[in-house]
Short mmCIF file of C-alpha atoms and ligand atoms in Angstrom, two decimals:
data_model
loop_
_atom_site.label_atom_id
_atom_site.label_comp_id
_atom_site.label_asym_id
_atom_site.label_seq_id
_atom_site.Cartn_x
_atom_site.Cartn_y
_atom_site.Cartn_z
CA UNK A 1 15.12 22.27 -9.81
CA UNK A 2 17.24 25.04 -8.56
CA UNK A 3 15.80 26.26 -5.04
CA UNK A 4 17.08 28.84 -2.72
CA UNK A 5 16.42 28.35 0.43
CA UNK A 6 16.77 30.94 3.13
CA UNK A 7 16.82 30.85 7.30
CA UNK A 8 17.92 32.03 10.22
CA UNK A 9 20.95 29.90 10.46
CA UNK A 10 22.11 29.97 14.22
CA UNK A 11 18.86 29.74 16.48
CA UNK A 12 15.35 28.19 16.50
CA UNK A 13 13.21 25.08 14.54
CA UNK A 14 12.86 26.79 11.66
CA UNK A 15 16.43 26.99 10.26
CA UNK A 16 16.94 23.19 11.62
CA UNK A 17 13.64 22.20 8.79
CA UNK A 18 14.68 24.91 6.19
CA UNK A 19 18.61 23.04 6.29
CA UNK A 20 17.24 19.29 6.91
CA UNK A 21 14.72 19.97 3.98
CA UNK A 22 17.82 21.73 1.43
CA UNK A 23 19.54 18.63 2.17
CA UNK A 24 17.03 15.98 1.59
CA UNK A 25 15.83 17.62 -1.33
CA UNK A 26 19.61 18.04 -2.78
CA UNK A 27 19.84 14.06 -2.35
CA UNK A 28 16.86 13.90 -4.49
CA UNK A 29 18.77 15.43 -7.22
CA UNK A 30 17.79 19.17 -7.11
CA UNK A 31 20.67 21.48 -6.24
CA UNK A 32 19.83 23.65 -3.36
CA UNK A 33 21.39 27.65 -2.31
CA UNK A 34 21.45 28.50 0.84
CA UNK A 35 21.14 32.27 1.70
CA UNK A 36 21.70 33.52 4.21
CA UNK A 37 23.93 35.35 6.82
CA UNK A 38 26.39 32.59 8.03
CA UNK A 39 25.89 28.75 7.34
CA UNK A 40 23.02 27.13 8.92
CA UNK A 41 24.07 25.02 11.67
CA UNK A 42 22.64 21.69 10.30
CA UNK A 43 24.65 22.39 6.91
CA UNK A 44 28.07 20.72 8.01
CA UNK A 45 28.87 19.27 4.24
CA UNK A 46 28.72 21.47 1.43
CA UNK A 47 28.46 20.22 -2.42
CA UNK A 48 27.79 20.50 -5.97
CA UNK A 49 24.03 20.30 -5.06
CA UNK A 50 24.30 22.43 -1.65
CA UNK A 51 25.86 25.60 -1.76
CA UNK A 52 25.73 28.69 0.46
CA UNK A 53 25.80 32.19 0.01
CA UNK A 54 26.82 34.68 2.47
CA UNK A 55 24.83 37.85 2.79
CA UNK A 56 27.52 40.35 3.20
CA UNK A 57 26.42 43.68 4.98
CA UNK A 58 28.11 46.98 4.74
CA UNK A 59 28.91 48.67 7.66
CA UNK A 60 28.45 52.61 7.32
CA UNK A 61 28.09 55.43 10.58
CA UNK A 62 24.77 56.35 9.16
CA UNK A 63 23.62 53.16 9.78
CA UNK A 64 22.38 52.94 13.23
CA UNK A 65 21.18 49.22 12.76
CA UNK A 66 22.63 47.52 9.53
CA UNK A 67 19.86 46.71 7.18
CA UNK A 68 20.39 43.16 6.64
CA UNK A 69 16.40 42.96 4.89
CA UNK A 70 17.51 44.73 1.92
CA UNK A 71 21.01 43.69 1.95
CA UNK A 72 19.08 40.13 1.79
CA UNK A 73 16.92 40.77 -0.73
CA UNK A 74 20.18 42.19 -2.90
CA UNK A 75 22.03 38.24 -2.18
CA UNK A 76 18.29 36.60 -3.43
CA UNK A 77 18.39 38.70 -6.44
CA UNK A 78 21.81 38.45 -7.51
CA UNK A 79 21.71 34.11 -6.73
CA UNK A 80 18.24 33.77 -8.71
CA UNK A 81 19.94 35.50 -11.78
CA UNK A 82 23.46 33.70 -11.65
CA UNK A 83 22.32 30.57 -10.64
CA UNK A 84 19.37 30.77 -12.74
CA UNK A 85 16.72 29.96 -9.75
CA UNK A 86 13.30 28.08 -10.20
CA UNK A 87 12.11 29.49 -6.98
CA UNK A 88 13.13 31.31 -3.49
CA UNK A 89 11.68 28.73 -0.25
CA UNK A 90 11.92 31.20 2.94
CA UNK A 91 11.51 30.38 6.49
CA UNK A 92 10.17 32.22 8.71
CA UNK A 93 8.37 35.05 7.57
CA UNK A 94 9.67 38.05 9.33
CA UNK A 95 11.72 39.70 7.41
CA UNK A 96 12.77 36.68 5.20
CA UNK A 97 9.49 36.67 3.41
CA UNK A 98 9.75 40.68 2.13
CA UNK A 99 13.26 40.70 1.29
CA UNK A 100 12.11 37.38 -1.24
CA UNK A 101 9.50 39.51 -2.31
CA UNK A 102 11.55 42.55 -2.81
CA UNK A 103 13.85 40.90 -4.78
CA UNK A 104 10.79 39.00 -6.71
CA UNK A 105 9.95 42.59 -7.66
CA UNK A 106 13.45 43.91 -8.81
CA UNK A 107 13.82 41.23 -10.74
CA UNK A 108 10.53 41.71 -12.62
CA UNK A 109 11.64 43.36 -15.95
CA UNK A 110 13.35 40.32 -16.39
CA UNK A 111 11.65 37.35 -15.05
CA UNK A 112 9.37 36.25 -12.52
CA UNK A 113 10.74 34.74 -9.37
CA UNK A 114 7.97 32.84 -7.45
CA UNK A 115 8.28 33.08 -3.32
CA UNK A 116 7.31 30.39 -0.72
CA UNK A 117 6.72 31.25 2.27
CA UNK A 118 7.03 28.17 5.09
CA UNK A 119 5.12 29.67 8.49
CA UNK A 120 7.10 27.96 11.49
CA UNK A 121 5.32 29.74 14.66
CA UNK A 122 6.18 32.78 16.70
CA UNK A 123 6.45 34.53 13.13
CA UNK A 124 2.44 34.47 13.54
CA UNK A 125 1.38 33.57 17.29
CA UNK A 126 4.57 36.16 18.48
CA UNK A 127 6.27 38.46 16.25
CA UNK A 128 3.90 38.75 13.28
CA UNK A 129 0.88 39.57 15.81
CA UNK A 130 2.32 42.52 17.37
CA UNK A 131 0.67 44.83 15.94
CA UNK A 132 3.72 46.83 14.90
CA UNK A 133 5.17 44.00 12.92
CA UNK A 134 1.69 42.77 11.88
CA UNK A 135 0.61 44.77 8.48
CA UNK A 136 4.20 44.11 6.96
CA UNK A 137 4.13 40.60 8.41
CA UNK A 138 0.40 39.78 6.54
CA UNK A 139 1.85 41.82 3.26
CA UNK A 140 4.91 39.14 3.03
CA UNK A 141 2.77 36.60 3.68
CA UNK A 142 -0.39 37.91 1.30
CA UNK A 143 2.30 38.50 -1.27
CA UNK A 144 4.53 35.36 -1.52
CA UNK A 145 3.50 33.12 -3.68
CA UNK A 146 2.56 30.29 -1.62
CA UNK A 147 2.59 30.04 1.84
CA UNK A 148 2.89 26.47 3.84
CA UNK A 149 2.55 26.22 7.23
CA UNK A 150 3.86 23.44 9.67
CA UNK A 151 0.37 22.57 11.49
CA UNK A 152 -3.01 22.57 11.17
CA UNK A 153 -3.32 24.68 14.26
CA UNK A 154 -0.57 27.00 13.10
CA UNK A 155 -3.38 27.34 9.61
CA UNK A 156 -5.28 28.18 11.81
CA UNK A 157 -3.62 30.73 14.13
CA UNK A 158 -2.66 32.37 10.60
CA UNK A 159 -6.42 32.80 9.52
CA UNK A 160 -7.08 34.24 12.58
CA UNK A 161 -4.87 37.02 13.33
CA UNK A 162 -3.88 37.58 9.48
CA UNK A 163 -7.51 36.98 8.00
CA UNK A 164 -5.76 34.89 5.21
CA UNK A 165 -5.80 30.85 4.76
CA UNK A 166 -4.80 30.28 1.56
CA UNK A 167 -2.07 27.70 2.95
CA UNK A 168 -1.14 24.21 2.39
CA UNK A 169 -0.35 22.35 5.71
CA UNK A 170 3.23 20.78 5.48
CA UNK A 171 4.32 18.97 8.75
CA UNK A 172 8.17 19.69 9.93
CA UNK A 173 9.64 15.55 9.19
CA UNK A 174 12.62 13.41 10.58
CA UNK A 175 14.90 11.14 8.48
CA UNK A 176 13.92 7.55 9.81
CA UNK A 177 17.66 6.29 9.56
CA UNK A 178 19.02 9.16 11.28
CA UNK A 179 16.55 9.19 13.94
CA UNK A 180 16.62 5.84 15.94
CA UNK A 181 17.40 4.75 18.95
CA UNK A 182 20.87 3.60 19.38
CA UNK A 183 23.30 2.00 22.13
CA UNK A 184 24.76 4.92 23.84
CA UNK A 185 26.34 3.43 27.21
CA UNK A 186 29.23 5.45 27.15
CA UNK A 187 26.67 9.08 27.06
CA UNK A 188 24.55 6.91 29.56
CA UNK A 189 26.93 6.49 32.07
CA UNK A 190 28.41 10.03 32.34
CA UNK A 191 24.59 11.43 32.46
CA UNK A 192 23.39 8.20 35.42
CA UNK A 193 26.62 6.96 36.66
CA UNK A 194 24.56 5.06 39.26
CA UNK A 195 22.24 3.75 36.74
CA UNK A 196 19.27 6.36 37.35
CA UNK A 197 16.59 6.82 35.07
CA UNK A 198 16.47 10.03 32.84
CA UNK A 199 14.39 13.03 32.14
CA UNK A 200 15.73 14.90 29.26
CA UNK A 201 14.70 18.47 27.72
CA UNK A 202 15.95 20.11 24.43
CA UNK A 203 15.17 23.33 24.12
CA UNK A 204 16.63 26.75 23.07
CA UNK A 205 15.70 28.03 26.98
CA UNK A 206 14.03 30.59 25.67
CA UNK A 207 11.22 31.62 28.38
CA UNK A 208 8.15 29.97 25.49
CA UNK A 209 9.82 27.17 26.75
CA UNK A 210 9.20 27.35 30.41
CA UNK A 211 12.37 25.43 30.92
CA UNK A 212 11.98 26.24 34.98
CA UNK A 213 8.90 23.64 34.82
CA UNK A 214 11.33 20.90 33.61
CA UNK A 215 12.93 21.43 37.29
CA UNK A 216 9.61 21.83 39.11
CA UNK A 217 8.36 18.51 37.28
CA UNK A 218 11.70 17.02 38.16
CA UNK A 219 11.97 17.23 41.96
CA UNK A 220 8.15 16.15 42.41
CA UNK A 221 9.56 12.93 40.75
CA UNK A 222 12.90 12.94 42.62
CA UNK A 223 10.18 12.99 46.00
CA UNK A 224 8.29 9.53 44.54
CA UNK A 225 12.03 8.08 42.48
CA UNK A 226 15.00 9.06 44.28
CA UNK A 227 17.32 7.08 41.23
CA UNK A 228 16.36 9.80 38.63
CA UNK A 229 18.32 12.57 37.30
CA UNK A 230 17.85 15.66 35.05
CA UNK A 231 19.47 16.47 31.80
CA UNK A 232 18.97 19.83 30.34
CA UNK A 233 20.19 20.25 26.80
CA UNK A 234 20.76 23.59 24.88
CA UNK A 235 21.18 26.91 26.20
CA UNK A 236 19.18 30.68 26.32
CA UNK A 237 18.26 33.42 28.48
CA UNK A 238 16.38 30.90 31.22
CA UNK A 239 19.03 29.09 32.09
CA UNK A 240 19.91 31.43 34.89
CA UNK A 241 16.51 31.06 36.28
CA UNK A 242 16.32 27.26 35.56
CA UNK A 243 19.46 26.18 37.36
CA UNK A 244 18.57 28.74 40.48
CA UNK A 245 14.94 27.11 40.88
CA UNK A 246 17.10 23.38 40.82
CA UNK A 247 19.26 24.91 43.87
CA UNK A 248 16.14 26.55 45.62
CA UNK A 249 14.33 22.76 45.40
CA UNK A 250 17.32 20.85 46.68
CA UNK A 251 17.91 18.98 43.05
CA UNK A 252 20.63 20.91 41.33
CA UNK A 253 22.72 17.82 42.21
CA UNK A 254 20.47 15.48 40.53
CA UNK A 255 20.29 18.20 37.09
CA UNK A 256 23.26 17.82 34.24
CA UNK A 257 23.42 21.29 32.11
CA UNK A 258 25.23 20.03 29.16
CA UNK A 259 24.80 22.92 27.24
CA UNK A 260 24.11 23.23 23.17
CA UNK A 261 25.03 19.56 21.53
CA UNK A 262 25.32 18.66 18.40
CA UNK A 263 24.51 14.90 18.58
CA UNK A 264 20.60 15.34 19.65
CA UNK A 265 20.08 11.24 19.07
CA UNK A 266 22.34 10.56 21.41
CA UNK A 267 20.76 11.88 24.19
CA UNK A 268 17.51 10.64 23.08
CA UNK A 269 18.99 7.48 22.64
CA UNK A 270 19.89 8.05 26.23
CA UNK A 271 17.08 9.42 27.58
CA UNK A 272 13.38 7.59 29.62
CA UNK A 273 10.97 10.85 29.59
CA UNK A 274 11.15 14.12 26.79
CA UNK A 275 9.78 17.23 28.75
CA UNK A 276 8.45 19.60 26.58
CA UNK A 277 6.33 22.11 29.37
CA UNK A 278 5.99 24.96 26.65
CA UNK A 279 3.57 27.80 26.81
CA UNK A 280 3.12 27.71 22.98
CA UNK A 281 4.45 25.36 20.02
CA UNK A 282 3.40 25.28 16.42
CA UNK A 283 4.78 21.92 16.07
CA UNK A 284 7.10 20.91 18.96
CA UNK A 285 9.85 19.24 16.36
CA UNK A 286 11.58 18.27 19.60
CA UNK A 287 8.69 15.79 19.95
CA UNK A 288 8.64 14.67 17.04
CA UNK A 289 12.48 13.31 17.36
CA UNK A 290 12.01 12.43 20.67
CA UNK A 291 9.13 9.84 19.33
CA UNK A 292 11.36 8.77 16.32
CA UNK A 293 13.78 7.63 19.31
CA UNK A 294 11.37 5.88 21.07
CA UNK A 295 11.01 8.50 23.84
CA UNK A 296 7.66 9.03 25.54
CA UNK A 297 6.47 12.63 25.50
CA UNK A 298 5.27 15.10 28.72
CA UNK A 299 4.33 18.10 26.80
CA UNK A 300 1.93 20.94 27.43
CA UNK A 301 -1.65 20.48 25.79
CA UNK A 302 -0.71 23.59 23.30
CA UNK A 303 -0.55 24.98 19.58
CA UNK A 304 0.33 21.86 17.09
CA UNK A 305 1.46 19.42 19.86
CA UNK A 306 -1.85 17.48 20.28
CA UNK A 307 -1.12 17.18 16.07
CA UNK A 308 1.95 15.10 17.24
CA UNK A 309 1.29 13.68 20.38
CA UNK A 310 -1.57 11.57 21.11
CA UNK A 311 -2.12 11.65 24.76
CA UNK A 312 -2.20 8.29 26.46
CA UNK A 313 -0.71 6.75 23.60
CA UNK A 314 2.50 8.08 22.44
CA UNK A 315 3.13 10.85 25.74
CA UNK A 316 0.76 12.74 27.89
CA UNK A 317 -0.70 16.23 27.80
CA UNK A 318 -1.39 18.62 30.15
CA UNK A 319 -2.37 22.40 30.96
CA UNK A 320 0.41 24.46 30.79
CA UNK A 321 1.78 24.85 33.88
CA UNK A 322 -0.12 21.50 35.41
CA UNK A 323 3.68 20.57 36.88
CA UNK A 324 1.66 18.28 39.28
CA UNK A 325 0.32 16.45 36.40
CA UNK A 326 3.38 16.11 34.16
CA UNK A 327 5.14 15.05 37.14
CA UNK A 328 2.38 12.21 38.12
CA UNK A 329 2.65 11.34 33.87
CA UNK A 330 5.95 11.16 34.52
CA UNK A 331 6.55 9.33 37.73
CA UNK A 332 4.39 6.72 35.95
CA UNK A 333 6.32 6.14 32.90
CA UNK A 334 9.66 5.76 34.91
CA UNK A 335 7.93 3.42 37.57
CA UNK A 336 7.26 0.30 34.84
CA UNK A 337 9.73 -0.17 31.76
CA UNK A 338 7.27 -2.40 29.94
CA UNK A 339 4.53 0.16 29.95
CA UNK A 340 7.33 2.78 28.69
CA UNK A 341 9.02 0.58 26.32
CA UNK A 342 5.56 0.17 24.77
CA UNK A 343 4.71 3.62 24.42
CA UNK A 344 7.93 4.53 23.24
CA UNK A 345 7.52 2.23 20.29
CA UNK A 346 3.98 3.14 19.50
CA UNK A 347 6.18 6.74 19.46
CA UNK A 348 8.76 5.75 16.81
CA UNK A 349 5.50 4.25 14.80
CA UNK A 350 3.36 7.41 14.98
CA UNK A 351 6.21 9.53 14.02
CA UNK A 352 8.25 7.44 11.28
CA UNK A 353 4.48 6.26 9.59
CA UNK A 354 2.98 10.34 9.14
CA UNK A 355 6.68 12.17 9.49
CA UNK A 356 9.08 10.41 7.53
CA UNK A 357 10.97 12.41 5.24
CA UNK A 358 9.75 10.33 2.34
CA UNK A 359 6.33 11.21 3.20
CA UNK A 360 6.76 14.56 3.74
CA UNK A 361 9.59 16.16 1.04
CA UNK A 362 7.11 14.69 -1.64
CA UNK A 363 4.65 16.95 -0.52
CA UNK A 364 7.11 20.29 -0.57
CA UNK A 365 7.83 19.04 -4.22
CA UNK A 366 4.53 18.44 -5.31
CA UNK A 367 3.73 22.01 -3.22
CA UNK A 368 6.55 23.96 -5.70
CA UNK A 369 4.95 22.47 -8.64
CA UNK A 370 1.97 24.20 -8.19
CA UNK A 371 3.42 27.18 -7.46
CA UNK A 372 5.46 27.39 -10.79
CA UNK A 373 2.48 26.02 -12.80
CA UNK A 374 0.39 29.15 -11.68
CA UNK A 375 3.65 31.71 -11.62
CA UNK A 376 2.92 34.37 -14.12
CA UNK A 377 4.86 33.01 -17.51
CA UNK A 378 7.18 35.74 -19.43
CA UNK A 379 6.00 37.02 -22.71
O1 GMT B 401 10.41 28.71 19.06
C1 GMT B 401 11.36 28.09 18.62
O2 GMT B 401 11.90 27.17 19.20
C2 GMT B 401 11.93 28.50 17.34
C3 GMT B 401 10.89 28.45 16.31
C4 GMT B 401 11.46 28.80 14.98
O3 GMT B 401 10.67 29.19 14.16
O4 GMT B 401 12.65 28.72 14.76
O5 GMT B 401 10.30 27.14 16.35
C5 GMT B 401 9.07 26.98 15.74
O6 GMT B 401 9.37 26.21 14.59
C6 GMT B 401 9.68 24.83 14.83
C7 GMT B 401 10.02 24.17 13.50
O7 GMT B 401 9.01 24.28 12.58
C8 GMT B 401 8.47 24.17 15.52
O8 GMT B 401 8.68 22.78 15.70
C9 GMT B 401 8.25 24.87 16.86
O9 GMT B 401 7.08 24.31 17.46
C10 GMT B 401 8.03 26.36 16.66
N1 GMT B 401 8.07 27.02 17.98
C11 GMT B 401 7.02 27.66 18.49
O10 GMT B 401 5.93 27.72 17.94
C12 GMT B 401 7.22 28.28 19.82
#
């Protein structure tokens, strides 16, 4: 097949699936176009069977914001003709979803070019249910296609506020061989030169993180296990507030900021704990490759993450906000190895045995079947 695949390239979950799945399902044999406005960050190798196209903008004083929708839906057009597309796969609805659609329609006299739309989260619980952005959000979604979504909660979420559930639950997936634990002494000892035990959170900081509870949880535990440090990955607009909280609790020594990194598995390979406080998640993919790397999970008891992590058995849940509880959760897993060890295995076993990509890309391909078999057929 020939798929375009569009995302938001620099930020978020959703562009890391929409490039991970482009690449698994190029080394399946399908040749894969990416579209969008600069490469997607996951998309370091480009090939015969994955290619990019820029959207290019023009810049004119009229324009008080450029309109990158339309200039969008002009790039999806002009690919599906030359490269003679099967199908567009969007992610994230807002505004990928109507510039697919758009250029569905201006294609029409020619042939019809069926849309997917993949929900991935605050495109329905956030964006999409403001009510200014909700009547165009439920038309792209209405419109396209077919429309996968990454939990059953998220289905759900989407029936609710969009009164529509015509959607095929599709799980976000990690590649078993890429996601492992691995030796990492050298990361190890930079992050606990004294041989501490780690907490780690990945995150985009974004405040639907709650990244300051990572700190809260973190000096309760520093109070029980002095030898315990903090390492924050990734960056965003809470980081101020995140590393002031540390100083006002007396642990910003104990906390590493190491900023966006590309090499997630090694710090999962390095880390004890995953914290993953957040006030809402679809999925919570940083779960998902925490468990593939044997990491136990504190996350909140929210959205798609009891889909992902079963408390007691792979991580523990909690209220949002319950930092007492997370911290207890915590301070348990750090105070016996064997009892984490275990539960970090039973983690890699959940999540390679119902995420692995080889479970999961069938499902997308099996998913665009459909579609095409009931896409209107030319005359
Ligand atoms: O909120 C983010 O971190 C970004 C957002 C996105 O769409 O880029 O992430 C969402 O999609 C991820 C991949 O499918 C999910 O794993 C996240 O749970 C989801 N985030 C939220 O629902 C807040």
């Amino acid at each position: 097949m020939n798929i375009g695949i569009t995302v938001y390239p620099t930020y978020g979950g959703s562009g890391i699936v929409g490039s991970e799945l482009g690449k698994e399902l190029a080394a399946r044999g399908h040749t894969v176009h990416f579209i969008s406005s600069s490469l997607p960050t996951r998309l370091t190798e480009l090939n015969e069977r994955v290619r990019f196209h820029e959207v290019e903008m023009m810049s004119y004083p009229l324009f008080e914001h450029q309109p990158y929708t339309l200039a969008l839906a002009t790039k999806m057009a002009t690919v599906a003709e030359t490269e003679n597309l099967d199908l567009l796969h969007v992610h994230y609805a807002i505004p990928h979803s109507i510039s697919a659609i758009l250029a569905r329609e201006s294609l029409k006299p020619k042939r019809y070019l069926p849309v997917i739309t993949t929900l991935h989260g605050t495109d329905i619980t956030l964006v999409g249910a403001d009510r200014s952005y909700l009547p165009i959000t439920r038309y792209g979604i209405v419109q396209s296609d077919g429309v996968t979504a990454i939990s059953h909660y998220l289905k759900a979420a989407t029936k609710e506020s969009f009164q529509f559930d015509d959607i095929e639950v599709i799980p976000n997936f990690i590649c078993q061989t890429d996601y492992q634990r691995h030796p990492v002494a050298a990361l190890r000892a930079t992050l606990a030169p004294a041989g501490e035990l780690l907490l780690v959170h990945v995150s985009n900081f974004r405040p639907v993180k709650r990244p300051v509870d990572c700190v809260e949880i973190f000096a309760r535990v520093a109070q029980q296990l002095p030898a315990t440090r903090l390492v924050m990955v990734g960056d965003g607009s809470e980081r101020t507030n995140v590393e002031h909280r540390a100083r006002c609790l007396g642990v910003y020594d104990k906390c590493v900021f190491v900023g966006k990194q590309p090499n997630i598995v090694d710090y999962l390979s390095a880390a004890d704990v995953l914290l993953l406080p957040s006030e809402q998640e679809s999925f919570g993919l940083a779960a998902l490759e925490a468990m593939a790397c044997e990491v136990p999970v504190i996350a909140s008891r929210v959205g798609g993450l009891p889909e992902v992590v079963t408390d007691g058995e792979t991580g523990y849940l909690s209220e949002v906000g319950d930092v007492e509880k997370m911290a207890a959760d915590a301070t348990r897993l750090l105070r016996d190895e064997t009892f984490r060890r275990d539960m970090g295995q039973r983690a890699r076993e959940s999540a390679v045995s119902r995420y692995r990509s080889d479970i999961v890309i069938p499902q997308y391909l099996q998913f665009y079947q459909k579609v095409l078999q009931q896409a209107p057929k030319p005359n």
